[in-house]
Short mmCIF file of C-alpha atoms (C1' of nucleotides) in Angstrom, two decimals:
data_model
loop_
_atom_site.label_atom_id
_atom_site.label_comp_id
_atom_site.label_asym_id
_atom_site.label_seq_id
_atom_site.Cartn_x
_atom_site.Cartn_y
_atom_site.Cartn_z
CA MET A 196 -133.42 51.50 31.93
CA SER A 197 -134.80 48.54 33.98
CA SER A 198 -134.95 46.57 29.91
CA GLN A 199 -131.05 45.28 30.69
CA THR A 200 -132.10 44.68 34.34
CA THR A 201 -135.22 42.51 34.00
CA ALA A 202 -133.26 40.28 31.39
CA ALA A 203 -130.35 39.64 34.09
CA GLU A 204 -133.46 38.90 36.12
CA SER A 205 -135.69 36.84 33.95
CA SER A 206 -132.06 34.62 32.86
CA SER A 207 -128.51 35.36 33.69
CA GLN A 208 -127.68 35.56 30.38
CA PRO A 209 -127.09 37.79 28.26
CA ARG A 210 -129.87 38.96 25.48
CA TYR A 211 -127.19 38.78 22.48
CA ALA A 212 -127.52 34.23 24.63
CA ALA A 213 -131.10 34.19 24.05
CA ILE A 214 -131.04 35.42 20.31
CA LYS A 215 -127.87 33.13 20.15
CA ALA A 216 -130.42 30.14 21.40
CA HIS A 217 -132.95 31.24 18.84
CA ILE A 218 -131.26 31.40 15.88
CA ARG A 219 -129.47 27.80 17.24
CA ALA A 220 -132.86 26.29 17.60
CA GLN A 221 -134.52 27.32 14.38
CA ILE A 222 -131.44 25.82 12.48
CA GLU A 223 -131.50 22.19 14.90
CA SER A 224 -135.28 21.72 13.91
CA GLY A 225 -133.88 22.16 10.25
CA GLU A 226 -136.35 25.25 10.07
CA TRP A 227 -133.91 27.07 8.28
CA PRO A 228 -132.08 24.98 6.50
CA ALA A 229 -128.47 25.62 4.74
CA HIS A 230 -128.12 28.43 2.87
CA PHE A 231 -131.95 29.68 4.68
CA ARG A 232 -130.93 33.94 4.48
CA VAL A 233 -131.67 34.50 9.08
CA PRO A 234 -133.43 37.43 9.30
CA SER A 235 -131.63 40.75 8.96
CA GLU A 236 -129.92 42.46 12.23
CA ASN A 237 -133.19 44.96 12.03
CA GLN A 238 -135.95 42.28 11.72
CA LEU A 239 -133.90 40.93 14.82
CA ALA A 240 -133.56 43.88 16.60
CA GLN A 241 -136.85 44.78 16.88
CA ASP A 242 -138.57 41.22 17.21
CA PHE A 243 -136.75 40.02 20.74
CA GLY A 244 -137.15 44.14 21.37
CA VAL A 245 -133.43 44.66 21.67
CA SER A 246 -130.63 47.41 19.71
CA ARG A 247 -129.33 46.55 16.55
CA MET A 248 -125.78 45.86 18.08
CA THR A 249 -126.85 43.55 20.32
CA ALA A 250 -128.82 41.84 17.56
CA ARG A 251 -126.08 41.71 15.65
CA ARG A 252 -123.32 40.09 18.54
CA ALA A 253 -125.67 36.93 17.62
CA LEU A 254 -125.60 37.05 14.76
CA SER A 255 -121.35 37.83 14.23
CA GLU A 256 -120.73 35.31 17.24
CA LEU A 257 -122.87 32.56 15.69
CA THR A 258 -120.56 33.35 11.93
CA ASP A 259 -117.67 33.35 13.97
CA GLU A 260 -118.57 29.62 14.64
CA ASN A 261 -119.64 28.57 12.20
CA VAL A 262 -123.23 29.11 12.20
CA LEU A 263 -123.38 31.32 9.55
CA ILE A 264 -122.50 33.38 6.97
CA ARG A 265 -122.62 37.02 6.65
CA SER A 266 -121.35 38.98 4.00
CA GLN A 267 -122.29 43.11 3.06
CA GLY A 268 -125.66 44.04 0.97
CA LEU A 269 -125.70 40.77 0.71
CA GLY A 270 -127.24 39.46 4.44
CA THR A 271 -127.38 36.39 6.77
CA PHE A 272 -127.27 32.62 5.92
CA VAL A 273 -126.82 29.68 6.94
CA ALA A 274 -123.27 27.95 6.80
CA GLU A 275 -123.54 24.62 5.51
CA PRO A 276 -122.79 21.85 7.98
CA VAL A 277 -118.56 20.65 7.39
CA PRO A 278 -117.96 17.37 5.59
CA ALA A 279 -116.31 14.44 7.12
CA GLY A 280 -113.54 12.84 4.33
CA SER A 281 -110.86 11.49 5.34
CA LEU A 282 -107.50 13.51 4.92
CA LEU A 283 -103.62 12.08 5.58
CA GLU A 284 -104.04 9.17 1.99
CA VAL A 285 -104.78 11.92 0.30
CA ARG A 286 -102.98 12.15 -2.84
CA ASN A 287 -104.49 13.98 -4.49
CA ILE A 288 -106.53 16.70 -3.39
CA ALA A 289 -108.13 17.56 -6.86
CA ASP A 290 -109.49 14.36 -6.51
CA GLU A 291 -111.23 14.22 -3.17
CA ILE A 292 -113.35 17.51 -3.48
CA ALA A 293 -114.88 16.35 -7.31
CA ALA A 294 -115.51 13.23 -5.76
CA ARG A 295 -118.01 15.19 -3.17
CA GLY A 296 -119.56 16.64 -6.57
CA HIS A 297 -117.74 20.09 -5.91
CA SER A 298 -115.52 21.59 -8.94
CA TYR A 299 -111.56 22.50 -8.29
CA ALA A 300 -109.46 25.02 -8.98
CA ALA A 301 -105.36 26.01 -6.85
CA ARG A 302 -104.47 29.81 -6.98
CA ILE A 303 -100.50 30.47 -7.14
CA LEU A 304 -99.06 32.01 -5.01
CA LYS A 305 -95.77 31.07 -5.72
CA LEU A 306 -93.56 29.28 -7.18
CA GLU A 307 -89.62 30.07 -7.69
CA GLN A 308 -86.37 28.94 -7.43
CA THR A 309 -85.01 30.31 -3.71
CA VAL A 310 -82.74 29.13 -1.58
CA ALA A 311 -83.06 26.44 1.37
CA HIS A 312 -82.40 27.43 4.92
CA THR A 313 -81.78 25.55 7.42
CA GLU A 314 -84.79 23.77 7.85
CA VAL A 315 -86.22 23.17 4.57
CA ALA A 316 -82.03 21.88 4.09
CA VAL A 317 -82.75 19.17 6.66
CA ALA A 318 -86.23 18.15 5.61
CA LEU A 319 -84.72 17.40 1.86
CA GLY A 320 -81.25 16.62 3.09
CA LEU A 321 -78.86 19.09 1.06
CA THR A 322 -76.74 21.04 2.49
CA GLU A 323 -78.19 24.91 3.49
CA GLY A 324 -78.01 27.51 1.00
CA SER A 325 -79.20 25.04 -2.30
CA VAL A 326 -81.27 25.39 -4.94
CA VAL A 327 -85.14 24.69 -4.13
CA PHE A 328 -88.07 24.84 -5.30
CA HIS A 329 -90.65 25.94 -3.40
CA SER A 330 -94.26 27.12 -4.23
CA ILE A 331 -97.70 27.72 -2.56
CA ILE A 332 -101.01 27.38 -3.60
CA VAL A 333 -103.62 27.26 -2.21
CA HIS A 334 -106.81 24.31 -3.37
CA LEU A 335 -110.65 25.94 -3.47
CA ASP A 336 -113.10 23.55 -3.75
CA ASN A 337 -116.02 25.40 -4.98
CA GLY A 338 -114.64 29.11 -4.70
CA LEU A 339 -113.37 28.50 -1.47
CA PRO A 340 -110.25 27.59 0.11
CA ILE A 341 -110.17 24.64 1.97
CA GLN A 342 -105.30 23.98 1.66
CA PHE A 343 -102.91 25.85 2.23
CA GLU A 344 -100.23 24.16 0.17
CA GLU A 345 -96.56 25.03 0.66
CA ARG A 346 -93.86 22.70 -1.07
CA TYR A 347 -89.99 22.43 -0.71
CA THR A 348 -89.27 20.16 -3.61
CA SER A 349 -85.89 19.19 -4.33
CA PRO A 350 -84.31 20.40 -7.93
CA THR A 351 -82.05 17.28 -8.65
CA LEU A 352 -84.74 14.66 -7.81
CA VAL A 353 -87.13 16.58 -10.57
CA PRO A 354 -85.83 19.90 -12.15
CA GLU A 355 -88.88 19.77 -14.42
CA TYR A 356 -90.87 21.45 -10.97
CA LEU A 357 -91.71 24.89 -11.59
CA GLN A 358 -92.30 24.14 -16.28
CA GLN A 359 -95.81 22.51 -14.61
CA ASP A 360 -99.28 23.64 -14.77
CA PHE A 361 -100.09 22.79 -11.14
CA THR A 362 -103.63 24.26 -12.10
CA ALA A 363 -104.60 21.26 -13.52
CA ALA A 364 -103.09 18.86 -11.87
CA THR A 365 -101.75 18.80 -8.04
CA PRO A 366 -97.70 18.93 -7.03
CA ASN A 367 -98.32 15.68 -5.11
CA GLU A 368 -100.26 13.78 -8.08
CA TYR A 369 -97.21 15.41 -10.18
CA LEU A 370 -94.85 14.10 -7.88
CA THR A 371 -96.57 11.44 -7.29
CA ARG A 372 -96.34 10.63 -11.19
CA VAL A 373 -93.06 11.49 -11.71
CA ALA A 374 -91.07 10.18 -8.81
CA PRO A 375 -91.89 6.82 -7.66
CA LEU A 376 -92.73 7.12 -3.92
CA THR A 377 -91.22 4.65 -0.98
CA GLU A 378 -92.07 5.97 1.57
CA VAL A 379 -94.05 8.81 2.95
CA ASP A 380 -93.38 10.47 7.09
CA THR A 381 -96.35 12.72 8.06
CA THR A 382 -96.64 14.61 10.78
CA VAL A 383 -100.84 16.68 12.25
CA GLU A 384 -100.59 19.17 14.38
CA ALA A 385 -103.55 21.63 15.42
CA ILE A 386 -102.22 24.74 14.78
CA GLY A 387 -104.01 28.84 14.65
CA ALA A 388 -103.59 30.02 11.69
CA ASP A 389 -101.02 33.12 10.96
CA GLU A 390 -101.50 36.03 9.15
CA ALA A 391 -100.40 34.42 5.34
CA VAL A 392 -102.51 31.69 6.10
CA GLY A 393 -105.29 33.70 7.21
CA LYS A 394 -105.27 36.00 4.30
CA ALA A 395 -104.26 33.56 2.46
CA LEU A 396 -107.35 31.12 2.96
CA GLU A 397 -109.94 33.70 3.79
CA ILE A 398 -109.60 33.15 7.25
CA LYS A 399 -109.77 35.50 10.67
CA ALA A 400 -105.86 34.99 11.98
CA GLY A 401 -106.23 33.08 14.74
CA THR A 402 -108.43 30.27 13.31
CA ALA A 403 -107.49 26.77 14.18
CA CYS A 404 -106.38 24.63 11.87
CA LEU A 405 -104.76 20.65 11.67
CA GLN A 406 -101.88 21.74 10.34
CA ILE A 407 -99.62 17.84 8.05
CA TRP A 408 -96.04 17.66 7.72
CA ARG A 409 -94.90 15.52 4.74
CA ARG A 410 -91.84 14.30 3.67
CA THR A 411 -92.43 12.22 0.82
CA LYS A 412 -89.41 9.48 -0.71
CA SER A 413 -88.26 7.74 -2.92
CA SER A 414 -85.75 5.13 -3.32
CA ALA A 415 -83.18 8.19 -4.48
CA GLY A 416 -84.31 10.59 -0.93
CA THR A 417 -86.37 12.91 0.14
CA VAL A 418 -88.42 14.39 -2.96
CA SER A 419 -90.66 16.78 -1.64
CA PHE A 420 -91.16 18.85 2.09
CA ALA A 421 -94.70 19.96 2.50
CA ARG A 422 -96.99 22.13 5.21
CA LEU A 423 -100.28 21.77 4.17
CA VAL A 424 -103.13 23.02 6.73
CA HIS A 425 -106.91 23.01 6.08
CA PRO A 426 -109.04 25.67 8.45
CA GLY A 427 -110.74 23.19 10.50
CA ASN A 428 -114.13 24.84 10.51
CA ARG A 429 -114.40 23.24 6.86
CA TYR A 430 -113.42 20.96 6.23
CA ARG A 431 -114.35 17.78 8.93
CA LEU A 432 -111.13 15.93 7.90
CA GLY A 433 -110.08 12.20 9.42
CA ALA A 434 -107.67 9.91 9.08
CA GLN A 435 -106.91 6.72 10.13
CA ILE A 436 -104.06 5.57 12.59
CA ARG A 437 -103.15 1.89 13.78
CA PHE A 438 -100.33 0.84 15.68
CA MET B 124 -117.09 63.31 10.96
CA SER B 125 -114.66 63.29 9.68
CA SER B 126 -111.87 61.59 11.81
CA GLN B 127 -113.30 57.52 9.88
CA THR B 128 -112.29 59.37 6.64
CA THR B 129 -109.68 60.29 7.16
CA ALA B 130 -108.49 56.86 8.83
CA ALA B 131 -109.41 55.15 5.29
CA GLU B 132 -108.15 57.22 3.36
CA SER B 133 -104.64 56.92 5.23
CA SER B 134 -105.01 53.49 5.04
CA SER B 135 -107.68 51.87 3.36
CA GLN B 136 -107.86 49.59 6.97
CA PRO B 137 -110.91 49.93 10.07
CA ARG B 138 -109.07 51.76 13.40
CA TYR B 139 -109.37 48.08 15.22
CA ALA B 140 -106.74 46.90 12.77
CA ALA B 141 -103.91 49.35 13.77
CA ILE B 142 -104.14 48.92 17.61
CA LYS B 143 -104.16 44.81 16.36
CA ALA B 144 -101.23 44.99 14.93
CA HIS B 145 -99.57 47.48 17.33
CA ILE B 146 -100.60 44.86 19.97
CA ARG B 147 -98.63 41.76 17.36
CA ALA B 148 -95.42 43.63 17.31
CA GLN B 149 -95.08 44.29 20.72
CA ILE B 150 -95.82 41.03 21.39
CA GLU B 151 -93.40 39.82 19.23
CA SER B 152 -90.52 42.01 20.05
CA GLY B 153 -90.29 40.46 23.66
CA GLU B 154 -91.64 44.12 24.77
CA TRP B 155 -95.17 42.05 25.87
CA PRO B 156 -93.65 39.07 27.20
CA ALA B 157 -96.45 36.61 28.45
CA HIS B 158 -98.65 37.24 31.16
CA PHE B 159 -97.50 40.99 30.50
CA ARG B 160 -100.80 43.46 31.40
CA VAL B 161 -101.60 45.04 28.26
CA PRO B 162 -103.30 48.72 28.13
CA SER B 163 -107.13 48.82 29.55
CA GLU B 164 -109.63 50.18 27.02
CA ASN B 165 -109.39 53.26 28.29
CA GLN B 166 -105.72 53.56 28.32
CA LEU B 167 -105.72 52.40 24.32
CA ALA B 168 -109.07 54.11 23.14
CA GLN B 169 -107.15 57.20 23.98
CA ASP B 170 -104.19 56.43 23.33
CA PHE B 171 -104.95 56.02 19.70
CA GLY B 172 -107.40 58.33 19.82
CA VAL B 173 -110.46 56.43 19.28
CA SER B 174 -113.06 55.41 21.14
CA ARG B 175 -113.31 53.21 23.83
CA MET B 176 -115.56 50.89 21.88
CA THR B 177 -112.96 50.99 19.13
CA ALA B 178 -110.19 49.54 21.53
CA ARG B 179 -112.51 47.00 23.38
CA ARG B 180 -112.71 45.95 19.61
CA ALA B 181 -108.90 44.80 19.01
CA LEU B 182 -108.57 43.34 22.39
CA SER B 183 -111.91 41.19 21.35
CA GLU B 184 -110.24 39.64 19.09
CA LEU B 185 -107.14 39.48 19.94
CA THR B 186 -108.73 37.61 22.78
CA ASP B 187 -110.22 35.06 20.67
CA GLU B 188 -107.17 34.68 18.76
CA ASN B 189 -105.73 33.53 21.76
CA VAL B 190 -103.58 36.57 21.45
CA LEU B 191 -104.16 37.92 24.61
CA ILE B 192 -106.58 36.79 28.37
CA ARG B 193 -109.55 38.60 29.24
CA SER B 194 -110.75 38.71 32.57
CA GLN B 195 -113.09 41.10 34.31
CA GLY B 196 -112.15 42.71 36.60
CA LEU B 197 -108.85 42.64 36.63
CA GLY B 198 -107.52 43.27 32.97
CA THR B 199 -106.10 41.66 30.36
CA PHE B 200 -102.75 39.97 29.57
CA VAL B 201 -100.40 38.58 27.26
CA ALA B 202 -100.93 35.15 26.89
CA GLU B 203 -98.69 32.52 27.34
CA PRO B 204 -97.56 30.41 23.84
CA VAL B 205 -98.69 27.28 23.01
CA PRO B 206 -95.97 24.61 23.61
CA ALA B 207 -95.90 22.10 21.58
CA GLY B 208 -95.56 18.04 21.34
CA SER B 209 -96.43 14.44 20.76
CA LEU B 210 -100.65 13.48 21.20
CA LEU B 211 -101.46 10.21 19.78
CA GLU B 212 -98.38 8.14 21.17
CA VAL B 213 -99.28 9.33 25.16
CA ARG B 214 -100.78 7.34 26.90
CA ASN B 215 -100.76 8.90 29.34
CA ILE B 216 -101.13 12.58 29.72
CA ALA B 217 -100.58 12.98 33.02
CA ASP B 218 -97.65 11.64 32.53
CA GLU B 219 -97.34 15.03 29.62
CA ILE B 220 -98.17 17.10 31.92
CA ALA B 221 -96.03 17.01 34.09
CA ALA B 222 -92.63 15.69 32.06
CA ARG B 223 -93.63 19.98 31.24
CA GLY B 224 -93.57 21.33 34.51
CA HIS B 225 -96.85 21.48 35.34
CA SER B 226 -99.45 20.11 37.70
CA TYR B 227 -102.52 18.18 37.17
CA ALA B 228 -105.55 17.99 38.13
CA ALA B 229 -108.83 15.80 36.99
CA ARG B 230 -112.80 16.76 36.88
CA ILE B 231 -114.64 14.10 36.82
CA LEU B 232 -117.84 14.86 35.10
CA LYS B 233 -120.41 11.26 35.00
CA LEU B 234 -118.16 7.78 36.22
CA GLU B 235 -121.47 5.23 36.16
CA GLN B 236 -123.23 2.74 34.71
CA THR B 237 -124.74 2.65 31.59
CA VAL B 238 -126.57 1.28 28.57
CA ALA B 239 -124.65 1.04 24.89
CA HIS B 240 -126.32 2.72 22.39
CA THR B 241 -125.32 1.74 18.53
CA GLU B 242 -122.54 3.23 17.19
CA VAL B 243 -120.80 1.56 21.01
CA ALA B 244 -121.46 -1.62 20.97
CA VAL B 245 -120.51 -1.52 17.73
CA ALA B 246 -116.71 -0.13 18.75
CA LEU B 247 -116.70 -2.03 21.10
CA GLY B 248 -118.38 -6.04 19.83
CA LEU B 249 -120.93 -5.76 22.18
CA THR B 250 -124.68 -6.31 21.36
CA GLU B 251 -126.82 -3.19 21.20
CA GLY B 252 -128.68 -1.54 24.98
CA SER B 253 -125.60 -3.86 26.35
CA VAL B 254 -124.44 -2.55 30.01
CA VAL B 255 -121.23 -0.38 30.04
CA PHE B 256 -119.47 2.41 31.60
CA HIS B 257 -119.25 5.48 30.70
CA SER B 258 -116.91 8.03 31.86
CA ILE B 259 -115.81 11.84 30.91
CA ILE B 260 -113.54 13.09 32.53
CA VAL B 261 -111.71 16.85 32.09
CA HIS B 262 -108.24 17.00 32.15
CA LEU B 263 -106.42 20.15 33.61
CA ASP B 264 -103.27 21.74 33.23
CA ASN B 265 -102.02 23.86 35.68
CA GLY B 266 -106.00 24.46 36.44
CA LEU B 267 -107.02 25.29 33.18
CA PRO B 268 -108.85 22.35 30.52
CA ILE B 269 -106.89 20.10 27.72
CA GLN B 270 -108.10 17.38 27.35
CA PHE B 271 -112.33 15.91 26.72
CA GLU B 272 -112.13 12.41 27.72
CA GLU B 273 -115.09 10.98 26.71
CA ARG B 274 -114.95 6.43 27.68
CA TYR B 275 -117.35 3.52 27.24
CA THR B 276 -115.51 0.39 28.76
CA SER B 277 -116.20 -3.30 28.19
CA PRO B 278 -116.93 -4.35 31.95
CA THR B 279 -116.78 -8.15 30.91
CA LEU B 280 -112.46 -7.00 30.50
CA VAL B 281 -112.76 -4.29 32.72
CA PRO B 282 -115.32 -5.14 35.67
CA GLU B 283 -113.65 -2.83 38.35
CA TYR B 284 -113.58 0.24 36.48
CA LEU B 285 -115.87 2.34 38.12
CA GLN B 286 -114.16 1.44 41.45
CA GLN B 287 -111.06 3.04 40.09
CA ASP B 288 -110.00 6.43 41.20
CA PHE B 289 -109.19 8.52 38.23
CA THR B 290 -108.41 11.49 39.78
CA ALA B 291 -105.26 9.63 40.82
CA ALA B 292 -104.25 8.23 37.28
CA THR B 293 -105.92 7.79 34.19
CA PRO B 294 -108.41 5.37 32.51
CA ASN B 295 -105.50 5.47 29.84
CA GLU B 296 -102.66 4.76 32.57
CA TYR B 297 -104.81 1.94 34.52
CA LEU B 298 -106.29 0.25 31.16
CA THR B 299 -102.65 -0.59 29.54
CA ARG B 300 -102.13 -2.17 33.90
CA VAL B 301 -104.90 -3.42 33.74
CA ALA B 302 -105.13 -5.44 29.85
CA PRO B 303 -102.07 -6.35 28.02
CA LEU B 304 -103.49 -4.33 24.68
CA THR B 305 -101.94 -5.03 21.46
CA GLU B 306 -103.47 -2.91 19.39
CA VAL B 307 -104.96 0.63 19.00
CA ASP B 308 -106.63 1.87 17.21
CA THR B 309 -107.08 6.03 16.77
CA THR B 310 -108.89 8.71 14.26
CA VAL B 311 -107.68 11.88 13.69
CA GLU B 312 -110.05 15.05 13.34
CA ALA B 313 -110.34 18.77 13.62
CA ILE B 314 -114.02 19.65 14.47
CA GLY B 315 -115.69 22.95 16.19
CA ALA B 316 -116.66 22.07 20.02
CA ASP B 317 -120.05 20.93 20.95
CA GLU B 318 -122.05 23.36 22.95
CA ALA B 319 -121.06 20.69 25.80
CA VAL B 320 -117.59 20.02 24.88
CA GLY B 321 -117.22 23.88 24.86
CA LYS B 322 -118.50 24.19 28.52
CA ALA B 323 -116.22 21.22 29.82
CA LEU B 324 -113.06 23.01 27.92
CA GLU B 325 -114.30 26.80 29.40
CA ILE B 326 -113.58 27.35 25.70
CA LYS B 327 -116.39 29.53 23.19
CA ALA B 328 -118.39 26.37 20.94
CA GLY B 329 -117.33 26.18 17.60
CA THR B 330 -113.08 26.44 18.40
CA ALA B 331 -111.73 24.58 16.80
CA CYS B 332 -110.52 21.19 18.42
CA LEU B 333 -108.59 18.75 17.62
CA GLN B 334 -110.36 15.58 18.21
CA ILE B 335 -109.23 11.69 18.59
CA TRP B 336 -111.34 8.62 18.91
CA ARG B 337 -109.52 6.31 20.39
CA ARG B 338 -110.18 2.41 20.23
CA THR B 339 -107.93 0.54 22.27
CA LYS B 340 -108.13 -3.85 22.04
CA SER B 341 -107.08 -6.53 23.70
CA SER B 342 -106.21 -10.93 23.05
CA ALA B 343 -109.78 -11.04 24.55
CA GLY B 344 -110.69 -8.08 22.81
CA THR B 345 -112.50 -4.47 22.79
CA VAL B 346 -111.83 -2.50 25.99
CA SER B 347 -112.01 0.72 25.76
CA PHE B 348 -113.67 2.85 22.82
CA ALA B 349 -112.62 6.96 23.98
CA ARG B 350 -112.93 10.32 22.29
CA LEU B 351 -110.11 12.92 23.34
CA VAL B 352 -111.06 16.47 22.16
CA HIS B 353 -107.98 19.21 22.79
CA PRO B 354 -108.80 23.25 22.73
CA GLY B 355 -106.50 23.77 19.61
CA ASN B 356 -105.33 26.87 21.19
CA ARG B 357 -104.10 25.08 24.44
CA TYR B 358 -102.05 23.12 23.07
CA ARG B 359 -99.81 22.63 19.95
CA LEU B 360 -100.23 18.28 19.30
CA GLY B 361 -98.68 16.40 16.84
CA ALA B 362 -98.31 12.64 15.63
CA GLN B 363 -95.55 11.34 13.75
CA ILE B 364 -97.64 9.14 11.07
CA ARG B 365 -95.58 6.97 8.57
CA PHE B 366 -96.86 5.01 6.23
"C1'" DT C 257 -134.37 48.14 -26.07
"C1'" DG C 258 -130.59 49.55 -22.57
"C1'" DT C 259 -127.69 51.96 -19.83
"C1'" DA C 260 -126.72 55.20 -16.30
"C1'" DC C 261 -129.01 56.31 -11.60
"C1'" DA C 262 -131.40 56.90 -7.75
"C1'" DT C 263 -133.42 53.83 -4.06
"C1'" DT C 264 -133.93 51.24 -0.47
"C1'" DC C 265 -132.27 47.19 1.47
"C1'" DT C 266 -128.37 44.78 3.61
"C1'" DT C 267 -123.96 44.00 7.04
"C1'" DG C 268 -119.44 46.49 8.60
"C1'" DT C 269 -117.49 50.57 11.33
"C1'" DA C 270 -117.01 54.38 14.67
"C1'" DT C 271 -119.13 57.40 18.65
"C1'" DA C 272 -120.21 58.63 22.84
"C1'" DT C 273 -122.82 57.32 27.20
"C1'" DA C 274 -124.45 54.21 30.45
"C1'" DC C 275 -124.41 50.62 33.83
"C1'" DA C 276 -123.85 46.17 35.41
"C1'" DA C 277 -120.37 42.87 37.94
"C1'" DG C 278 -115.20 41.53 39.83
"C1'" DT C 279 -110.72 42.55 41.79
"C1'" DT C 280 -107.51 45.51 44.49
"C1'" DT C 281 -106.76 49.06 46.92
"C1'" DG C 282 -106.70 52.80 50.09
"C1'" DT C 283 -109.43 54.64 54.65
"C1'" DG C 284 -111.86 53.92 59.53
"C1'" DG C 285 -113.44 51.98 63.02
"C1'" DG C 286 -114.04 48.46 66.10
"C1'" DC D 107 -104.48 43.55 64.27
"C1'" DC D 108 -108.50 42.57 61.14
"C1'" DC D 109 -113.12 43.67 59.55
"C1'" DA D 110 -116.18 46.33 56.70
"C1'" DC D 111 -116.83 49.69 53.55
"C1'" DA D 112 -115.76 52.69 49.83
"C1'" DA D 113 -113.25 54.25 45.77
"C1'" DA D 114 -111.19 53.62 41.92
"C1'" DC D 115 -110.00 50.65 38.60
"C1'" DT D 116 -111.49 47.38 35.53
"C1'" DT D 117 -113.96 44.28 32.15
"C1'" DG D 118 -119.08 43.17 30.20
"C1'" DT D 119 -123.51 43.93 28.46
"C1'" DA D 120 -126.54 47.71 26.26
"C1'" DT D 121 -128.11 51.06 23.69
"C1'" DA D 122 -129.60 55.17 20.16
"C1'" DT D 123 -126.87 57.50 16.49
"C1'" DA D 124 -124.49 57.87 12.66
"C1'" DC D 125 -122.82 57.18 8.33
"C1'" DA D 126 -120.20 53.73 4.92
"C1'" DA D 127 -120.10 50.09 1.98
"C1'" DG D 128 -121.86 46.53 -1.20
"C1'" DA D 129 -125.33 45.07 -4.20
"C1'" DA D 130 -130.00 44.05 -5.84
"C1'" DT D 131 -134.27 46.74 -7.64
"C1'" DG D 132 -136.77 50.11 -9.92
"C1'" DT D 133 -137.09 54.00 -12.38
"C1'" DA D 134 -135.96 58.14 -15.82
"C1'" DC D 135 -133.90 59.10 -19.57
"C1'" DA D 136 -131.15 58.31 -24.22
#
DNA sequence: TGTACATTCTTGTATATACAAGTTTGTGGG
DNA sequence: CCCACAAACTTGTATATACAAGAATGTACA
């Protein structure tokens, strides 16, 4: 078949690239706004004179790039642009979400007592094997997971931790209310989501995320040690830092 | 054909997932170290009793997840694990790379005089339309792009900027040597790479990156305004922040 | 009226096949 | 010894086809 060769001759780039470019152009020009339903795989295949699998590839790659959202049985839609916002100063992500006019919800994956392994013990200033509270919570913005929070909390400083209803108030909010925090130690890094995080945040493993390690201290000692993971594609998170 | 149904019955997950899991397991167990050559598409297809396209899909997805690296004609290889390192304090990325025992190189994409548009003018404390120096440099770690640096520099405070050889010393290094910096204002965010950055960093558009805006000031005023973009998958970059 | 079901869309998975294109290796010929 | 070229790999692109599975819509029947 010479159709393949023809495409290569005319532009020296794969055919699916042309479809991607076309879709991008439509979105950038404002022709296709957010939530706009893009033509189906079959329609695009027909329009561009390619097979369904080629059109599908263009749609799939744009989905990976967070330009489109697909769902089986429904169709393919233009994704909402990622909002910008501050991050590291955020004390209560529920407020942050409410401030955007979105609905907040939480999914509690774990809330239990366990024993501290080395890393956690060091961070909390406890001896290895001490009892600690361990919680894993996923925070949702309009139903979409935007923060994975894994937290280890000192049972001596916050004894009532496990009795809290964290669907109402976030752990961070609760801690700032209960213990007067004097210091927050934060580390930021960019990582690829591991399997567990990917599953919880409903993103593909390997999707790059912003990971924040936060150690909150009160005058009595280290209260809590948290790992916060944000999918880089759902939120654009900023942080002002001064040296 | 019932083979498809059989797979669905046994695990209710697609067949390529099994191949992905297998490869992941081999890598995690240490059986397949970094740079190990993974079986070819045809080999995997035969081993798992699937078609080449299905095996290919597994390899492609793992490549997107930065677990594997592929190159046409050569084969598929286990990717090097992303190194961890500090970031925001880094003054000279060339030193940082040398400290890892890697080779440093720079690609100068732009080094010229231009006029400041609004955003840049505000950041540098100049009037709109003023002359500024504009440079775009890609920093390479062992030949692999790991930082995209776009910088606007004040010509009154650093008049010799354009005459520098930035393959020898980085702009940041040069600036700290020339102007005594009193303050550094940094903003961090996670973004998806745009087309220009993607091309420069040799990553797919949409790949999440750590983006850093940095405004360096001396006693005389704002010296430079830089935008640094790191591919989240090549480097694991950390930053210690204290509140 | 309303529920159950078939139809018809959509995207998702899987195969078989073909050729393009990049890399290495082996084989001759000069 | 070295160069040229063919062969044998690799991954990359593209097609045609089939069926699975999710979601909406219309239709027939109770």
